Amino acid sequence: MTADVDNLVLEHLRLLRSDIKEMRTEMQSGFHDLKDRMARLETAMLRVKRDALGAEESVAFQQVAHDRLVERIERIERRLELSDS
């Protein structure tokens, strides 16, 4: 009878070990998928940040060009004595 109980315990331990191994494999696969998805998200976020910086740079260049045009117009108005001041 003791041998039967021992065999039963060993069989349960083998099943538990098998289940744990299967769960570990599934978890590792899931972690691998999550890491890939996180890497893609990080890459996408960097692209968004780069695009936003490019847009800000474009706005800054346009502002500088606008300021130069305003200065030129003011200078022309002064030379032609068209300004109010």
Backbone as ProteinMPNN parsed JSONL, in Angstrom:
{"seq_chain_A": "MTADVDNLVLEHLRLLRSDIKEMRTEMQSGFHDLKDRMARLETAMLRVKRDALGAEESVAFQQVAHDRLVERIERIERRLELSDS", "coords_chain_A": {"N_chain_A": [[0.823, -1.183, 0.0], [1.953, 1.256, 0.73], [3.742, 1.635, -1.337], [1.961, 2.049, -3.424], [0.857, 4.507, -2.66], [3.145, 6.076, -2.688], [3.764, 5.911, -5.416], [1.507, 7.172, -6.434], [1.832, 9.768, -5.383], [4.238, 10.463, -6.638], [3.381, 10.413, -9.295], [1.543, 12.551, -9.283], [3.319, 14.621, -8.689], [4.889, 14.553, -11.022], [2.953, 15.314, -12.907], [2.365, 17.886, -11.972], [4.889, 19.076, -12.336], [5.07, 18.932, -15.096], [2.903, 20.567, -15.829], [3.784, 23.015, -14.771], [6.077, 23.424, -16.298], [4.912, 23.731, -18.818], [3.372, 26.043, -18.377], [5.441, 27.869, -17.871], [6.699, 27.933, -20.356], [4.628, 29.052, -21.911], [4.425, 31.559, -20.653], [6.974, 32.641, -21.164], [6.84, 32.868, -23.915], [4.74, 34.701, -24.102], [5.925, 36.911, -22.811], [7.954, 37.443, -24.623], [6.462, 38.252, -26.845], [5.265, 40.559, -25.732], [7.538, 42.134, -25.267], [8.369, 42.59, -27.899], [6.157, 44.059, -28.839], [6.3, 46.303, -27.155], [8.755, 47.361, -27.989], [8.09, 48.112, -30.593], [6.161, 50.058, -30.019], [7.742, 51.956, -28.663], [9.438, 52.716, -30.738], [7.576, 53.847, -32.48], [6.71, 55.997, -30.902], [9.064, 57.499, -30.766], [9.251, 58.251, -33.43], [7.005, 59.884, -33.622], [7.728, 61.932, -31.847], [9.982, 62.902, -33.217], [8.781, 63.849, -35.564], [7.175, 65.857, -34.474], [9.115, 67.607, -33.496], [10.24, 68.343, -35.901], [8.116, 69.756, -37.015], [7.929, 71.885, -35.205], [10.377, 73.091, -35.7], [9.997, 73.933, -38.311], [7.959, 75.823, -37.94], [9.393, 77.697, -36.45], [11.308, 78.561, -38.343], [9.573, 79.732, -40.179], [8.552, 81.804, -38.628], [10.852, 83.362, -38.25], [11.323, 84.138, -40.916], [8.983, 85.59, -41.337], [9.312, 87.673, -39.474], [11.553, 88.94, -40.586], [10.464, 89.849, -42.988], [8.55, 91.652, -42.006], [10.275, 93.547, -40.846], [11.579, 94.475, -43.167], [9.427, 95.616, -44.571], [8.692, 97.635, -42.775], [11.019, 99.178, -42.891], [10.961, 99.991, -45.586], [8.585, 101.485, -45.562], [9.357, 103.549, -43.847], [11.37, 104.757, -45.388], [9.914, 105.625, -47.525], [8.346, 107.329, -46.258], [5.839, 106.549, -45.314], [4.935, 105.536, -42.984], [3.09, 105.732, -39.865], [4.319, 106.714, -37.617]], "CA_chain_A": [[0.0, 0.0, 0.0], [2.842, 2.397, 0.78], [4.282, 1.793, -2.69], [0.911, 2.658, -4.231], [0.758, 5.915, -2.26], [4.355, 6.715, -3.214], [3.6, 6.033, -6.87], [0.48, 8.182, -6.673], [2.454, 11.055, -5.096], [5.193, 10.715, -7.721], [2.603, 10.723, -10.5], [1.034, 13.911, -9.119], [4.462, 15.521, -8.821], [5.235, 14.597, -12.452], [1.931, 16.116, -13.575], [2.594, 19.274, -11.566], [6.107, 19.522, -13.007], [4.719, 19.098, -16.507], [2.059, 21.759, -15.923], [4.631, 24.183, -14.507], [6.925, 23.598, -17.48], [4.044, 24.257, -19.876], [3.052, 27.429, -18.029], [6.662, 28.648, -18.046], [6.871, 28.112, -21.8], [3.618, 30.011, -22.354], [4.773, 32.869, -20.118], [8.133, 33.141, -21.899], [6.346, 33.264, -25.229], [3.979, 35.922, -23.895], [6.865, 37.986, -22.52], [8.636, 37.762, -25.88], [5.504, 39.043, -27.627], [5.135, 41.869, -25.085], [8.765, 42.89, -25.516], [8.305, 43.031, -29.297], [5.156, 45.118, -28.948], [6.838, 47.488, -26.486], [9.788, 47.928, -28.855], [7.402, 48.784, -31.703], [5.555, 51.272, -29.466], [8.807, 52.916, -28.408], [9.867, 53.211, -32.042], [6.517, 54.728, -32.975], [6.738, 57.218, -30.095], [10.221, 58.274, -31.197], [8.896, 58.853, -34.72], [6.066, 60.984, -33.349], [8.519, 63.022, -31.264], [10.803, 63.468, -34.277], [7.897, 64.624, -36.434], [6.759, 67.06, -33.738], [10.264, 68.523, -33.489], [10.351, 68.873, -37.263], [7.06, 70.76, -37.181], [8.322, 73.057, -34.423], [11.478, 73.732, -36.414], [9.389, 74.597, -39.46], [7.273, 77.018, -37.42], [10.424, 78.667, -36.062], [11.84, 79.137, -39.576], [8.543, 80.611, -40.737], [8.488, 83.001, -37.78], [12.025, 84.183, -38.57], [11.072, 84.728, -42.232], [7.934, 86.593, -41.145], [9.917, 88.817, -38.789], [12.402, 89.65, -41.547], [9.579, 90.562, -43.917], [7.991, 92.805, -41.283], [11.355, 94.54, -40.749], [11.788, 95.069, -44.492], [8.274, 96.474, -44.868], [8.811, 98.831, -41.926], [12.11, 99.985, -43.436], [10.455, 100.587, -46.826], [7.617, 102.512, -45.189], [10.106, 104.693, -43.316], [12.075, 105.427, -46.48], [8.898, 106.308, -48.358], [7.623, 108.179, -45.326], [4.455, 106.091, -45.289], [4.569, 105.066, -41.653], [2.356, 106.676, -39.025], [5.157, 107.293, -36.573]], "C_chain_A": [[0.871, 1.251, 0.0], [3.425, 2.675, -0.602], [3.251, 2.448, -3.594], [0.779, 4.15, -3.935], [1.965, 6.686, -2.804], [4.242, 6.932, -4.718], [2.58, 7.114, -7.223], [1.055, 9.588, -6.454], [3.435, 11.423, -6.21], [4.471, 11.085, -9.018], [2.046, 12.146, -10.442], [2.165, 14.94, -9.264], [4.901, 15.642, -10.279], [4.239, 15.459, -13.223], [2.105, 17.596, -13.243], [3.819, 19.855, -12.274], [5.833, 19.792, -14.487], [3.873, 20.36, -16.71], [2.882, 23.04, -15.728], [5.52, 24.47, -15.709], [6.122, 24.202, -18.63], [3.693, 25.72, -19.615], [4.265, 28.333, -18.239], [6.909, 28.93, -19.524], [5.884, 29.14, -22.341], [3.962, 31.424, -21.885], [5.963, 33.46, -20.873], [7.728, 33.602, -23.285], [5.569, 34.579, -25.13], [4.882, 37.109, -23.623], [7.598, 38.415, -23.788], [7.735, 38.628, -26.758], [5.353, 40.449, -27.051], [6.367, 42.743, -25.325], [8.778, 43.418, -26.948], [7.327, 44.184, -29.462], [5.644, 46.411, -28.301], [7.904, 48.163, -27.356], [9.149, 48.67, -30.02], [6.748, 50.087, -31.217], [6.603, 52.353, -29.205], [9.301, 53.535, -29.711], [8.842, 54.189, -32.6], [6.512, 56.052, -32.209], [7.926, 58.105, -30.496], [9.95, 58.955, -32.539], [7.952, 60.041, -34.525], [6.824, 62.184, -32.783], [9.368, 63.703, -32.335], [9.959, 64.336, -35.207], [7.455, 65.925, -35.763], [7.898, 68.079, -33.705], [10.459, 69.145, -34.867], [9.32, 69.956, -37.513], [7.411, 72.029, -36.417], [9.443, 73.82, -35.11], [10.945, 74.514, -37.614], [8.681, 75.884, -39.038], [8.293, 78.09, -37.054], [11.016, 79.339, -37.3], [10.836, 80.104, -40.209], [8.434, 81.901, -39.932], [9.653, 83.937, -38.072], [11.815, 84.869, -39.917], [10.017, 85.835, -42.128], [8.507, 87.851, -40.501], [10.792, 89.629, -39.742], [11.552, 90.442, -42.547], [8.968, 91.8, -43.265], [9.042, 93.903, -41.177], [11.575, 95.236, -42.088], [10.647, 96.022, -44.851], [8.347, 97.76, -44.057], [9.911, 99.755, -42.453], [11.674, 100.696, -44.727], [9.478, 101.71, -46.519], [8.323, 103.755, -44.65], [10.783, 105.467, -44.444], [11.088, 106.19, -47.378], [8.051, 107.254, -47.539], [6.129, 107.872, -45.325], [4.01, 105.683, -43.889], [3.907, 106.162, -40.852], [3.256, 107.362, -38.008], [6.336, 108.047, -37.113]], "O_chain_A": [[0.54, 2.222, -0.681], [3.581, 3.833, -0.989], [3.589, 3.29, -4.427], [0.61, 4.958, -4.849], [1.829, 7.799, -3.311], [4.582, 7.999, -5.23], [2.76, 7.87, -8.178], [0.795, 10.495, -7.245], [3.458, 12.564, -6.669], [4.912, 11.972, -9.748], [2.074, 12.864, -11.441], [1.988, 15.99, -9.881], [5.252, 16.735, -10.723], [4.63, 16.242, -14.089], [2.006, 18.453, -14.12], [3.788, 20.988, -12.753], [6.319, 20.774, -15.048], [4.101, 21.123, -17.648], [2.69, 24.025, -16.442], [5.696, 25.626, -16.094], [6.61, 25.087, -19.333], [3.716, 26.54, -20.533], [4.122, 29.45, -18.736], [7.285, 30.042, -19.894], [6.256, 30.001, -23.139], [3.806, 32.383, -22.642], [5.964, 34.649, -21.19], [8.221, 34.618, -23.773], [5.723, 35.462, -25.974], [4.643, 38.2, -24.141], [7.836, 39.603, -24.004], [8.185, 39.614, -27.343], [5.318, 41.425, -27.801], [6.247, 43.946, -25.558], [9.157, 44.565, -27.184], [7.624, 45.168, -30.14], [5.426, 47.496, -28.84], [7.949, 49.389, -27.449], [9.614, 49.746, -30.397], [6.777, 51.097, -31.919], [6.375, 53.528, -29.494], [9.552, 54.739, -29.778], [9.203, 55.239, -33.133], [6.329, 57.113, -32.807], [7.795, 59.327, -30.555], [10.366, 60.093, -32.76], [8.089, 61.072, -35.184], [6.588, 63.32, -33.194], [9.468, 64.929, -32.365], [10.375, 65.429, -35.591], [7.371, 66.967, -36.412], [7.666, 69.277, -33.867], [10.8, 70.322, -34.987], [9.618, 70.964, -38.154], [7.213, 73.133, -36.925], [9.459, 75.051, -35.106], [11.396, 75.625, -37.891], [8.795, 76.911, -39.707], [8.072, 79.27, -37.324], [11.206, 80.555, -37.309], [11.212, 81.164, -40.71], [8.243, 82.975, -40.504], [9.478, 85.154, -38.137], [12.1, 86.059, -40.05], [10.146, 86.886, -42.755], [8.217, 88.965, -40.938], [10.775, 90.859, -39.711], [11.891, 91.571, -42.903], [8.878, 92.86, -43.885], [8.731, 95.074, -41.398], [11.74, 96.455, -42.134], [10.884, 97.111, -45.375], [8.096, 98.846, -44.579], [9.748, 100.975, -42.46], [11.987, 101.869, -44.927], [9.533, 102.77, -47.142], [7.932, 104.88, -44.961], [10.768, 106.698, -44.45], [11.402, 107.255, -47.91], [7.145, 107.905, -48.06], [5.281, 108.764, -45.333], [2.816, 105.504, -43.649], [4.112, 107.351, -41.099], [2.97, 108.483, -37.587], [7.129, 108.588, -36.342]]}, "name": "protein", "num_of_chains": 1, "seq": "MTADVDNLVLEHLRLLRSDIKEMRTEMQSGFHDLKDRMARLETAMLRVKRDALGAEESVAFQQVAHDRLVERIERIERRLELSDS"}
